[in-house]
Amino acid sequence: GENVEQHPSTLSVQEGDSAVIKCTYSDSASNYFPWYKQELGKGPQLIIDIRSNVGEKKDQRIAVTLNKTAKHFSLHITETQPEDSAVYFCAASIESYQKVTFGTGTKLQVIP
Amino acid sequence: DVKVTQSSRYLVKRTGEKVFLECVQDMDHENMFWYRQDPGLGLRLIYFSYDVKMKEKGDIPEGYSVSREKKERFSLILESASTNQTSMYLCASSGDPLNTEAFFGQGTRLTVV
């Protein structure tokens, strides 16, 4: 089955700096890669996703990159703000198949 | 907005008890999931269902069962609770046939003593 590894497990950055979270996956058939943000006391919420037919996607301060050859993808957050503090999960799946495999999570702390 | 509601935020149960965790979604989604979340292990899939009365095992189904009698409701059952089932349990649903966004409930923190 699919295996998703995520690094780092914790990340502290100063407000305004950038944060990068990296994930690798094992199943070359995976073609859908979502990122979820989990705030304290809440369930995870989708913040951005990317499909295998594109290499990069941006949404305001958030961007994701995908390297299918190397089987890794990354989340980039620029100009970090205290409200970006949360746990972030990457995930991988095969579209049209319900099962999604999540990474182990990264706890991001943005220091004001 | 999609709403996924889990019946309890916190539960404390005794070892050996039968435990029911209930989840209801209000967006007519076909797919529903149960995950458990543990520090350092991320979200691990216990069971999922893609239709009423249909279920499939996830990565860690041992010690759990599920029930989906109605489309909007997905129940997780711990037949005989054990201390190693102390965890945060998250329910999710998705309706897109291409398996895109999953909507999560707020979670149930279960403690087995």
PDB file of C-alpha atoms in Angstrom, chain A residues 28-82:
ATOM      1  CA  SER A  28       3.757   5.709  -8.298  1.00  0.00           C
ATOM      2  CA  ALA A  29       0.045   5.307  -9.114  1.00  0.00           C
ATOM      3  CA  SER A  30      -0.902   8.094  -6.678  1.00  0.00           C
ATOM      4  CA  ASN A  31      -2.081  11.150  -8.565  1.00  0.00           C
ATOM      5  CA  TYR A  32      -3.829  13.385  -6.041  1.00  0.00           C
ATOM      6  CA  PHE A  33      -2.025  15.176  -3.212  1.00  0.00           C
ATOM      7  CA  PRO A  34      -4.032  17.275  -0.746  1.00  0.00           C
ATOM      8  CA  TRP A  35      -2.779  19.284   2.208  1.00  0.00           C
ATOM      9  CA  TYR A  36      -4.840  19.703   5.363  1.00  0.00           C
ATOM     10  CA  LYS A  37      -4.522  22.168   8.231  1.00  0.00           C
ATOM     11  CA  GLN A  38      -5.691  21.238  11.705  1.00  0.00           C
ATOM     12  CA  GLU A  39      -6.189  24.010  14.219  1.00  0.00           C
ATOM     13  CA  LEU A  40      -6.357  23.273  17.920  1.00  0.00           C
ATOM     14  CA  GLY A  41      -9.579  21.502  18.887  1.00  0.00           C
ATOM     15  CA  LYS A  42     -10.785  21.146  15.307  1.00  0.00           C
ATOM     16  CA  GLY A  43     -10.777  18.560  12.572  1.00  0.00           C
ATOM     17  CA  PRO A  44      -8.392  18.902   9.611  1.00  0.00           C
ATOM     18  CA  GLN A  45      -9.473  21.184   6.786  1.00  0.00           C
ATOM     19  CA  LEU A  46      -8.296  21.136   3.179  1.00  0.00           C
ATOM     20  CA  ILE A  47      -6.153  24.149   2.313  1.00  0.00           C
ATOM     21  CA  ILE A  48      -4.745  23.247  -1.090  1.00  0.00           C
ATOM     22  CA  ASP A  49      -4.311  20.247  -3.354  1.00  0.00           C
ATOM     23  CA  ILE A  50      -2.422  19.303  -6.484  1.00  0.00           C
ATOM     24  CA  ARG A  51      -2.907  16.695  -9.149  1.00  0.00           C
ATOM     25  CA  SER A  52      -0.162  14.857 -10.961  1.00  0.00           C
ATOM     26  CA  ASN A  53      -0.683  16.667 -14.231  1.00  0.00           C
ATOM     27  CA  VAL A  54       0.745  19.903 -12.781  1.00  0.00           C
ATOM     28  CA  GLY A  55       4.030  20.663 -11.079  1.00  0.00           C
ATOM     29  CA  GLU A  56       3.046  23.677  -8.978  1.00  0.00           C
ATOM     30  CA  LYS A  57      -0.061  25.385  -7.658  1.00  0.00           C
ATOM     31  CA  LYS A  58      -0.421  28.644  -5.736  1.00  0.00           C
ATOM     32  CA  ASP A  59      -3.157  30.171  -3.631  1.00  0.00           C
ATOM     33  CA  GLN A  60      -2.192  33.518  -2.129  1.00  0.00           C
ATOM     34  CA  ARG A  61       0.564  32.792   0.429  1.00  0.00           C
ATOM     35  CA  ILE A  62       0.434  29.035  -0.016  1.00  0.00           C
ATOM     36  CA  ALA A  63       2.015  26.994  -2.780  1.00  0.00           C
ATOM     37  CA  VAL A  64       2.530  23.301  -3.425  1.00  0.00           C
ATOM     38  CA  THR A  65       5.095  21.688  -5.677  1.00  0.00           C
ATOM     39  CA  LEU A  66       5.148  18.149  -6.988  1.00  0.00           C
ATOM     40  CA  ASN A  67       8.009  16.115  -8.409  1.00  0.00           C
ATOM     41  CA  LYS A  68       6.519  12.885  -9.739  1.00  0.00           C
ATOM     42  CA  THR A  69       9.843  11.455 -10.789  1.00  0.00           C
ATOM     43  CA  ALA A  70      11.265  11.757  -7.299  1.00  0.00           C
ATOM     44  CA  LYS A  71       7.885  11.065  -5.657  1.00  0.00           C
ATOM     45  CA  HIS A  72       7.966  14.069  -3.404  1.00  0.00           C
ATOM     46  CA  PHE A  73       5.810  17.122  -2.867  1.00  0.00           C
ATOM     47  CA  SER A  74       6.110  20.185  -0.677  1.00  0.00           C
ATOM     48  CA  LEU A  75       4.024  22.888   0.947  1.00  0.00           C
ATOM     49  CA  HIS A  76       5.395  26.426   0.993  1.00  0.00           C
ATOM     50  CA  ILE A  77       3.922  29.153   3.166  1.00  0.00           C
ATOM     51  CA  THR A  78       5.292  32.649   2.635  1.00  0.00           C
ATOM     52  CA  GLU A  79       4.996  35.676   4.922  1.00  0.00           C
ATOM     53  CA  THR A  80       3.861  33.494   7.796  1.00  0.00           C
ATOM     54  CA  GLN A  81       1.398  34.873  10.327  1.00  0.00           C
ATOM     55  CA  PRO A  82       0.499  33.700  13.852  1.00  0.00           C
TER      56      PRO A  82
END
